[in-house]
Amino acid sequence: MGLLSVLALSASISVAACATTYDYIVVGSGPGGAPLAANLARAGYSTLLIEAGGDEADNPTYRDLGNFIEACNDEASRWDFWVKHNDDPKVDALFKHNTWDTGDGTFYVGQNPPAGAKHLGIQYPRAGVLGGCSLHNAGVSSLAQDDDWNIVANLTGDSSWEASKMHRYLKEISKTEYLPAGNPDHGYNGWLSFIADDPSWAKQNNTPGVRIVHKFAELIGQKGEDALTLLSQNDLLSSGPNKDEKSSLFNMVYHANAQGKRSTPRDFVTATLADPAKYPLTLKLRTLVTKILFSNSTTSPRALGVEVMEGASLYRADPKHTPGAKGPISQIFANKEVIISGGAFNSPQLLKLSGIGPASELTQFGIKVIKDLPGVGEKLGDNYEASIMALTKEPIPAGLMTTIFRTPNAPTKKRNIYAWCGPFSFEGFWPGFPTNYGPTQWECAMVQIGPKSQRGTVRLRSADPQDTPDINFRFFKDQGDADISELVSASNILREAWKAAGAPAEPFQELHPCPGELGKAPCTDAMQAEYIRTQAYSHHATSSCAIGADSDPMAVLDSKFRVRGVQGLRVVDASAFPVVPGAFPVVPTMMLSQKASEDIIADAKKA
């Protein structure tokens, strides 16, 4: 595509058409909303996709996957949510990366803020941009556990959610670039490209990195000499029987193409917009949806459309927001349905602002109750994340060692830890993250699969749609000791593998959770548990508008994503999952979006 064509396409997606009525309105252009809007338009339905942010087009900060740290820190798209991890402010105060507004346009990160600084909380960045968080994440791609799909089938009686039937949605969206065509477990004609890591570093003989990866393979029941084969051939996106019980090394997969460029739902949207004569999709950028409009019926309210405020950086999570900034307000209507895809924070907020949620909370802010749904904004869940970090005597030349494994204290036979190790630093999010410890840094980062506590909440701070909600993850509220003990067990296994490094990498000087020389400094399970309890972090929020059983008063959605008690309204994004799906929810959310597309189009054809 030439320069003029690129400029023309960018211009074409900056301004929406003047029509005020569409078949469908989709609010939010992330991994849930963007594919859905494109699919509806490709099925012939006039569809409006609304995004509060802009479009970063081919900005290399976003387009090149290797720049994900810069993308996540970039004010061009960053939305800052300042969250709590705990009900007890004394516990949250122990988190080392608490953030403060100094009042001079800068942040202070730490536990000893300057006088007069305003405490903000713990940063949880999201992306206000076309494509949502798929534009600023690290691109890591993995599957949900089979049980994460089966739970929906079991709760609702809808067998279409069974894991054996869900994998086809991945095949439909996939363009697999790391395997030769013809593998029946993969798709090759979809809009989402996948590539895999280059594990050739593991060919080296008798180097510290290779010794570590060989030892780790042995610790999880594999053969050390098979490490290169496992890293090369074990496929994270393969289904197969008992896949969730297989502890092994794996080849890390990314949603990107062979040139290292991100592959995201944005690409699917722009490809759809490029043929307006065939696909009736309209995109409205820099537009904040302030409420859902309903009919006046008191017995069977129906979503009729949305109210919007137009302008850039209107939402206060946007660091570019100007206090007091407003925009013109208008209404847009849907002939068929309104679909909310704002993500785990914004979807429940918008439902509540529109009168759908716990009646007691809505009346507190003077919001007319359309439907009392106590589960809206409840059951917020996330993967717990933690890391062990050290400095080595000499740098360890190695790529990423990726593994999914089961700790001995896991509650079932299923794997419960996704980890990756290498010469990098990642310890959570704060303005300007991460800390660069230099060329000798060595880390193993962990994501817990299947956390047992989902007691987080997304609640209104005010009735102002420009305001951010009050978010509290309530880490470790239920069965917290069990969750922590699994992370401690994983730390011990990973650390044991480090001891195989040998010269010239040793000695390791561990920075956390057990500061001091590896093998000599005290490192008890209790010490590690306390560190994890106060320093765990997360960035995979889900389940705040969860699908559930008809008999469950906390269920927000039915199995077809329909909001209970109202008509013409669905939620399609990560907030719909009843449990946190696997270790990384971005690919499961795109699979969920593909399923929702099929369900909605099928319903439209019946009407």
XYZ file of C-alpha atoms in Angstrom:
607
model
C 0.000 0.000 0.000
C 1.450 3.360 -0.981
C 1.741 6.449 1.206
C -1.286 8.152 -0.333
C -3.384 5.049 0.238
C -2.304 4.873 3.881
C -3.151 8.530 4.405
C -6.512 8.091 2.724
C -7.352 5.080 4.903
C -6.324 6.903 8.068
C -8.512 9.841 7.103
C -11.431 7.578 6.274
C -11.546 6.093 9.747
C -11.302 9.362 11.628
C -14.802 10.647 10.908
C -18.038 8.670 11.109
C -20.857 8.956 8.625
C -23.780 11.234 9.491
C -26.345 8.479 9.951
C -27.890 8.348 13.437
C -29.467 4.879 13.221
C -27.737 1.549 12.641
C -28.694 -2.075 12.973
C -26.074 -2.565 15.697
C -24.057 -0.272 17.911
C -20.869 -1.750 19.408
C -19.260 0.261 22.227
C -15.528 -0.397 22.546
C -12.996 -1.551 19.960
C -10.846 -3.960 21.959
C -10.485 -7.746 21.531
C -14.192 -8.214 22.228
C -15.836 -5.360 20.329
C -13.678 -4.830 17.251
C -13.934 -8.361 15.776
C -17.640 -8.439 16.586
C -18.345 -5.154 14.788
C -16.390 -6.285 11.721
C -18.203 -9.628 11.650
C -21.629 -7.990 11.905
C -20.810 -5.635 9.032
C -19.456 -8.491 6.945
C -22.777 -10.270 7.521
C -24.496 -7.280 5.911
C -25.754 -5.409 8.984
C -25.123 -1.687 9.311
C -22.878 -1.420 12.339
C -21.439 1.490 14.273
C -18.246 0.865 16.251
C -17.593 3.531 18.877
C -14.148 4.086 20.397
C -13.335 6.720 23.013
C -9.709 6.893 21.910
C -8.070 7.576 18.581
C -6.198 5.456 16.067
C -2.449 5.065 16.177
C -2.460 3.591 12.645
C 1.084 2.540 11.733
C 2.842 4.351 14.570
C 5.890 2.089 15.108
C 5.541 2.413 18.877
C 2.407 0.332 18.566
C 2.951 -1.502 15.301
C 6.281 -3.081 16.241
C 5.594 -5.676 18.927
C 9.042 -5.255 20.423
C 8.042 -1.735 21.538
C 5.295 -2.921 23.873
C 6.868 -1.298 26.945
C 6.937 2.055 25.166
C 3.372 1.497 23.947
C 2.088 0.709 27.412
C 3.732 3.861 28.809
C 2.685 6.101 25.917
C 0.232 8.891 26.737
C -1.059 8.762 23.159
C -3.250 5.815 24.174
C -2.716 5.142 27.864
C -5.617 5.187 30.277
C -4.561 5.144 33.922
C -6.814 3.360 36.356
C -5.610 3.694 39.935
C -6.780 0.592 41.748
C -6.664 -1.028 45.157
C -5.413 -4.535 45.772
C -6.838 -4.847 49.259
C -9.583 -3.594 51.584
C -6.976 -2.714 54.189
C -5.110 0.467 53.208
C -2.245 -0.561 55.494
C -1.672 -3.663 53.365
C -1.901 -1.722 50.108
C 0.586 0.805 51.491
C 3.206 -1.968 51.533
C 3.067 -2.331 47.737
C 6.403 -0.924 46.581
C 5.060 0.698 43.424
C 2.322 2.841 44.885
C 2.029 5.991 42.815
C 1.556 9.625 43.807
C 0.798 12.827 41.917
C 3.441 15.329 42.925
C 1.468 18.297 41.593
C 4.169 19.402 39.145
C 3.209 17.110 36.287
C 5.310 14.160 37.455
C 4.677 10.978 39.429
C 6.397 9.673 42.520
C 6.553 5.879 42.736
C 7.391 4.351 46.104
C 6.512 4.541 49.759
C 8.013 7.861 50.866
C 6.251 10.532 48.795
C 7.217 14.179 48.956
C 5.155 16.505 51.089
C 1.893 17.515 49.512
C 1.812 14.656 46.985
C -1.619 13.144 46.279
C -1.911 9.388 46.567
C -3.298 7.864 43.363
C -3.035 4.140 44.058
C -1.680 1.207 42.061
C -1.462 1.810 38.327
C -3.483 -0.468 36.078
C -2.985 0.866 32.542
C -5.524 0.185 29.786
C -5.439 1.361 26.173
C -7.883 3.973 24.885
C -7.207 3.329 21.203
C -8.635 1.494 18.205
C -7.871 -2.152 18.998
C -7.843 -1.649 22.757
C -5.265 -3.428 24.865
C -4.185 -5.611 21.947
C -2.330 -2.473 20.793
C -0.142 -2.148 23.888
C 0.249 -5.645 25.329
C 3.238 -7.972 24.914
C 1.291 -10.076 22.411
C 1.575 -13.254 24.498
C -0.967 -15.783 23.245
C -2.252 -18.861 25.030
C -5.483 -20.778 25.435
C -8.010 -20.926 28.213
C -8.159 -24.177 30.106
C -10.869 -26.512 28.883
C -12.631 -26.158 32.232
C -12.877 -22.396 31.677
C -15.153 -23.038 28.696
C -16.924 -26.045 30.162
C -17.985 -24.072 33.222
C -20.220 -21.910 31.021
C -21.832 -24.991 29.502
C -22.349 -26.473 32.956
C -23.762 -23.281 34.474
C -26.146 -22.467 31.643
C -26.900 -25.802 29.996
C -25.665 -24.396 26.675
C -23.541 -27.141 25.146
C -22.151 -24.810 22.468
C -19.666 -23.606 25.115
C -18.072 -27.018 25.582
C -14.312 -26.866 25.157
C -14.401 -29.421 22.369
C -16.542 -27.000 20.359
C -14.787 -23.739 21.209
C -11.450 -24.424 19.527
C -12.954 -23.937 16.069
C -13.348 -20.216 16.819
C -9.594 -19.961 17.200
C -9.126 -21.723 13.869
C -11.575 -19.317 12.208
C -9.670 -16.185 13.264
C -6.120 -17.599 12.951
C -3.475 -17.073 10.326
C -0.799 -19.397 11.678
C 2.657 -18.380 10.482
C 4.847 -20.585 12.683
C 3.629 -23.950 11.357
C 3.336 -25.238 7.814
C -0.161 -25.192 6.341
C -2.284 -28.277 6.794
C -2.123 -28.761 10.552
C -5.767 -29.606 11.385
C -5.516 -27.979 14.811
C -4.796 -24.529 13.349
C -6.300 -21.951 11.029
C -4.443 -20.338 8.126
C -6.956 -17.984 6.510
C -8.067 -15.769 9.384
C -7.316 -12.149 10.223
C -5.096 -12.763 13.281
C -1.481 -13.752 12.591
C 0.505 -15.839 15.056
C 4.256 -16.297 15.251
C 6.455 -18.175 17.719
C 9.736 -17.507 19.497
C 13.082 -18.513 18.090
C 14.508 -21.011 20.610
C 17.816 -21.485 18.777
C 19.668 -20.019 21.774
C 19.014 -23.372 23.510
C 21.274 -25.128 20.959
C 24.317 -23.840 22.810
C 26.114 -26.444 24.843
C 26.967 -26.125 28.504
C 26.109 -22.429 28.927
C 24.354 -21.065 32.039
C 21.054 -20.453 30.244
C 21.003 -23.934 28.721
C 21.949 -25.542 32.019
C 19.064 -23.716 33.709
C 16.524 -24.762 31.093
C 17.726 -28.376 31.157
C 17.398 -28.472 34.939
C 13.967 -26.949 34.849
C 12.802 -29.524 32.318
C 13.920 -32.233 34.738
C 12.159 -30.583 37.681
C 8.798 -30.735 35.904
C 9.162 -34.318 34.724
C 10.776 -33.913 31.284
C 14.240 -34.871 30.061
C 16.835 -32.130 30.121
C 18.304 -33.165 26.796
C 14.849 -32.703 25.230
C 14.672 -29.002 26.180
C 15.427 -27.664 22.699
C 12.857 -29.978 21.117
C 10.249 -28.968 23.675
C 10.929 -25.249 23.198
C 10.784 -25.694 19.437
C 7.818 -27.992 18.998
C 5.473 -27.747 21.979
C 2.605 -25.630 20.721
C 0.783 -23.299 23.105
C -2.232 -22.982 20.783
C -2.794 -26.694 20.258
C -5.868 -28.288 21.770
C -5.770 -32.065 22.155
C -6.825 -34.360 24.987
C -5.598 -33.602 28.506
C -3.656 -30.563 27.310
C -4.196 -28.855 30.674
C -2.357 -31.614 32.527
C 0.845 -31.402 30.499
C 3.745 -29.802 32.388
C 6.438 -28.869 29.922
C 8.513 -26.250 28.206
C 6.708 -24.505 25.348
C 7.392 -22.265 22.397
C 5.971 -18.843 23.287
C 3.430 -17.607 20.721
C 2.543 -13.985 19.892
C -0.243 -12.325 17.928
C 2.093 -10.763 15.370
C 3.252 -11.453 11.844
C 6.559 -12.779 10.569
C 7.917 -9.222 10.310
C 7.326 -8.634 14.026
C 4.372 -6.319 13.426
C 1.368 -6.601 15.719
C -1.615 -8.473 14.395
C -4.719 -7.166 16.153
C -8.467 -6.631 15.804
C -7.629 -3.154 14.507
C -6.374 -4.783 11.307
C -9.671 -6.637 10.898
C -11.623 -3.405 11.382
C -9.555 -1.401 8.898
C -9.757 -4.194 6.319
C -13.528 -4.137 6.709
C -13.694 -0.348 6.460
C -11.632 -0.468 3.276
C -14.624 -1.882 1.355
C -17.587 0.300 2.420
C -19.665 -0.700 -0.598
C -19.616 -4.311 0.563
C -19.403 -3.965 4.339
C -21.608 -1.345 6.104
C -19.261 -0.583 9.007
C -18.882 2.917 10.442
C -16.222 3.853 12.972
C -16.628 6.750 15.364
C -13.401 7.666 17.163
C -12.799 10.043 20.089
C -16.363 9.494 21.258
C -17.258 8.733 24.871
C -20.493 6.815 25.417
C -22.161 8.368 28.454
C -25.239 6.157 28.780
C -27.388 3.504 27.148
C -30.853 4.704 26.120
C -33.862 2.572 27.036
C -37.548 2.465 26.214
C -39.991 3.664 28.857
C -41.353 0.182 29.542
C -41.219 -0.726 33.224
C -41.776 -4.448 32.628
C -39.543 -5.152 29.633
C -37.140 -2.273 28.990
C -35.341 -2.334 25.668
C -32.024 -0.738 24.723
C -32.705 1.766 21.945
C -29.301 3.351 21.445
C -26.631 5.366 23.222
C -25.880 8.899 24.277
C -22.405 10.085 23.367
C -20.089 12.990 24.081
C -17.681 13.758 21.253
C -14.128 14.926 21.711
C -10.620 13.718 22.497
C -9.442 12.748 25.984
C -12.819 13.258 27.643
C -12.449 10.345 30.059
C -10.460 11.155 33.180
C -8.364 7.988 32.943
C -6.685 9.649 29.960
C -3.563 11.484 31.212
C -4.185 14.093 28.483
C -7.607 14.955 29.933
C -8.153 18.639 30.661
C -10.180 19.232 33.842
C -13.593 20.563 32.962
C -13.363 19.520 29.313
C -16.699 18.597 27.748
C -17.931 17.832 24.253
C -21.176 18.038 22.307
C -23.744 15.422 23.296
C -25.919 13.529 20.840
C -27.940 10.341 20.599
C -27.475 7.410 18.217
C -30.015 4.619 17.783
C -29.913 0.898 17.021
C -32.604 -0.955 15.100
C -31.547 -4.278 16.561
C -29.144 -4.215 19.508
C -26.610 -2.303 21.552
C -23.510 -4.315 22.439
C -21.159 -3.167 25.198
C -17.496 -4.151 24.840
C -15.739 -1.683 27.103
C -13.764 -4.231 29.091
C -13.842 -5.366 32.707
C -13.772 -1.811 34.096
C -15.819 0.235 31.659
C -18.573 -2.238 30.772
C -19.929 -2.507 34.332
C -19.475 1.237 34.797
C -21.537 2.030 31.701
C -24.255 -0.447 32.655
C -24.539 1.168 36.073
C -24.564 4.710 34.708
C -27.453 3.572 32.498
C -29.515 2.071 35.327
C -28.431 -1.587 35.136
C -26.831 -2.802 38.338
C -27.295 -3.099 42.104
C -30.299 -0.913 42.953
C -28.792 0.246 46.247
C -25.665 1.516 44.503
C -27.578 3.237 41.700
C -29.984 5.058 44.013
C -27.018 6.246 46.066
C -25.979 8.294 43.033
C -29.463 9.306 41.946
C -29.530 6.980 38.924
C -32.925 5.672 37.811
C -33.014 1.897 38.171
C -33.860 0.197 34.876
C -32.990 -3.295 36.122
C -31.734 -4.336 39.532
C -28.818 -6.658 38.684
C -26.664 -7.063 41.812
C -23.883 -8.900 39.962
C -22.848 -5.970 37.770
C -19.348 -4.944 38.827
C -18.919 -7.899 41.181
C -16.777 -11.071 40.873
C -13.914 -9.078 39.333
C -11.067 -11.534 38.899
C -7.506 -11.634 37.628
C -4.457 -13.853 37.410
C -2.094 -13.286 40.292
C 1.372 -12.442 39.029
C 4.691 -12.479 40.824
C 8.372 -12.812 40.005
C 11.746 -13.815 41.333
C 14.545 -11.482 40.306
C 18.327 -11.721 40.584
C 21.529 -10.198 39.324
C 24.123 -12.620 37.998
C 27.910 -12.331 38.131
C 28.077 -12.221 34.331
C 25.263 -11.731 31.801
C 23.450 -14.880 30.702
C 23.005 -14.930 26.917
C 19.661 -16.629 26.435
C 16.202 -16.203 25.002
C 12.977 -16.842 26.844
C 12.390 -20.091 28.673
C 8.611 -20.538 28.575
C 6.824 -23.149 30.632
C 3.422 -24.164 31.917
C 3.553 -26.554 34.835
C 1.801 -27.947 37.872
C 3.127 -27.318 41.362
C 2.991 -30.226 43.832
C 0.373 -28.403 45.908
C -1.984 -27.610 43.011
C -5.595 -28.465 43.935
C -6.172 -30.654 40.847
C -4.145 -32.494 38.220
C -4.280 -29.381 36.060
C -1.364 -27.033 35.482
C -1.519 -23.915 37.609
C 1.529 -21.801 36.663
C 2.630 -20.120 33.433
C 6.193 -18.819 33.742
C 8.895 -17.378 31.541
C 12.507 -16.748 32.454
C 15.260 -14.760 30.843
C 17.462 -11.648 30.984
C 14.613 -9.156 31.429
C 12.864 -7.148 34.131
C 9.113 -7.043 34.680
C 7.647 -6.481 38.151
C 4.231 -5.008 37.422
C 3.044 -1.585 36.309
C 3.803 1.940 37.389
C 4.500 5.121 35.414
C 7.710 4.542 33.492
C 7.966 0.819 34.291
C 10.087 -1.345 34.311
C 13.213 -0.929 36.407
C 16.266 -1.730 34.316
C 18.803 -3.494 36.519
C 21.399 -3.706 33.779
C 22.898 -6.487 31.640
C 23.095 -9.021 34.466
C 19.389 -8.980 35.350
C 17.708 -12.368 35.343
C 14.061 -12.987 36.131
C 11.382 -15.621 36.185
C 7.902 -14.087 35.996
C 4.844 -16.131 36.942
C 1.138 -16.039 36.184
C -1.165 -18.166 38.310
C -3.778 -20.087 36.348
C -7.137 -20.619 38.033
C -6.965 -18.225 41.003
C -9.518 -19.207 43.600
C -10.514 -15.738 44.768
C -12.743 -13.553 42.585
C -14.002 -10.983 45.058
C -12.954 -7.810 43.270
C -15.412 -5.010 42.578
C -15.964 -2.198 40.072
C -18.184 0.408 41.700
C -19.231 3.909 40.817
C -17.323 6.818 42.236
C -19.974 9.204 40.972
C -22.752 9.480 38.368
C -20.402 11.436 36.107
C -19.597 9.360 32.977
C -16.247 11.112 32.639
C -15.191 9.863 36.047
C -13.354 6.570 36.589
C -14.869 3.849 38.770
C -13.623 2.721 42.159
C -11.787 -0.574 41.532
C -10.706 -2.954 44.269
C -9.342 -6.378 43.312
C -9.446 -7.667 46.896
C -6.435 -9.867 46.351
C -6.409 -13.175 48.231
C -9.807 -12.482 49.862
C -10.952 -16.097 49.487
C -8.583 -19.060 49.912
C -5.719 -16.607 49.717
C -3.277 -18.802 51.609
C -3.813 -21.575 49.043
C -3.215 -19.233 46.107
C -0.098 -17.819 47.717
C 1.273 -21.251 48.565
C 1.038 -22.269 44.891
C 3.061 -19.207 43.872
C 5.623 -19.940 46.589
C 5.933 -23.525 45.384
C 6.468 -22.298 41.827
C 9.147 -19.872 43.040
C 11.004 -22.687 44.750
C 10.998 -24.827 41.596
C 12.214 -21.974 39.403
C 14.903 -20.991 41.891
C 16.117 -24.579 42.079
C 16.691 -24.489 38.329
C 18.830 -21.361 38.741
C 21.247 -23.345 40.900
C 22.299 -25.295 37.808
C 23.657 -22.170 36.067
C 27.270 -22.580 37.118
C 30.134 -20.346 35.986
C 30.423 -17.609 34.887
C 26.877 -16.618 35.946
C 27.162 -17.575 39.605
C 26.780 -16.371 42.230
C 23.227 -15.082 41.819
C 22.336 -12.121 44.009
C 18.603 -12.431 44.476
C 16.749 -9.128 44.726
C 13.367 -10.568 45.669
C 11.572 -12.254 47.236
C 14.640 -13.522 49.174
C 17.355 -10.826 49.042
C 20.904 -12.068 49.192
C 23.187 -14.620 47.606
C 21.336 -17.585 46.184
C 21.866 -20.654 48.350
C 23.257 -18.693 51.280
C 20.674 -16.024 52.160
C 17.663 -17.128 54.210
C 14.694 -18.008 52.006
C 11.773 -19.560 53.837
C 8.311 -20.210 52.460
C 6.969 -17.751 55.031
C 9.273 -14.993 53.761
C 8.188 -15.604 50.197
C 4.517 -15.794 51.139
C 4.658 -12.404 52.816
C 6.398 -10.888 49.806
C 3.803 -12.281 47.408
C 0.916 -11.212 49.646
C 2.028 -7.568 49.464
C 3.782 -7.373 46.069
C 1.685 -9.533 43.717
C 0.289 -7.630 40.744
C -2.026 -8.291 37.804
C -3.150 -7.049 34.390
C -5.775 -9.526 33.128
C -9.047 -8.211 34.605
C -12.167 -10.255 33.829
C -15.565 -11.421 35.039
C -17.242 -8.199 36.240
C -20.367 -8.832 34.080
C -20.263 -12.590 34.275
C -22.330 -15.165 32.431
C -24.155 -17.398 34.883
C -27.042 -19.716 35.598
C -30.668 -18.605 35.444
C -30.957 -19.419 39.142
C -27.971 -17.274 40.136
C -29.032 -13.782 41.261
C -25.469 -12.555 40.634
C -25.454 -13.672 36.981
C -25.394 -10.644 34.657
C -25.514 -12.383 31.278
C -27.056 -15.504 29.803
C -25.075 -17.855 27.578
C -25.820 -15.700 24.510
C -24.271 -12.602 26.159
C -27.706 -11.014 26.724
C -28.064 -8.758 29.756
C -30.679 -10.329 31.990
C -33.997 -8.541 32.408
C -33.691 -6.180 29.445
C -33.958 -6.564 25.691
C -31.614 -5.555 22.901
C -28.504 -5.348 25.086
C -25.461 -7.628 25.299
C -21.959 -7.491 26.757
C -19.153 -9.055 24.730
C -15.703 -8.742 26.273
C -13.543 -10.257 29.022
C -16.020 -9.157 31.687
C -18.348 -11.955 30.489
C -16.099 -14.838 31.611
C -17.365 -16.517 34.806
C -13.747 -17.348 35.716
C -10.386 -15.976 34.627
C -9.586 -17.814 31.357
C -6.169 -19.436 31.497
C -3.061 -17.352 31.902
C -3.547 -14.640 29.259
C -7.115 -13.649 28.312
C -6.550 -11.786 25.034
C -6.876 -14.779 22.676
C -9.758 -16.338 24.661
C -11.537 -12.971 24.453
C -11.156 -12.895 20.670
C -12.499 -16.456 20.549
C -15.408 -15.338 22.718
C -16.047 -12.458 20.305
C -16.151 -14.877 17.381
C -18.697 -17.009 19.209
C -20.796 -13.947 20.066
C -20.762 -12.919 16.396
C -22.182 -16.285 15.441
C -24.838 -16.171 18.178
C -25.967 -12.616 17.360
C -26.122 -13.203 13.611
C -28.103 -16.409 14.187
C -30.599 -14.492 16.348
C -30.889 -11.759 13.725
C -31.753 -14.296 11.051
C -34.501 -15.742 13.233
C -36.111 -12.339 13.838
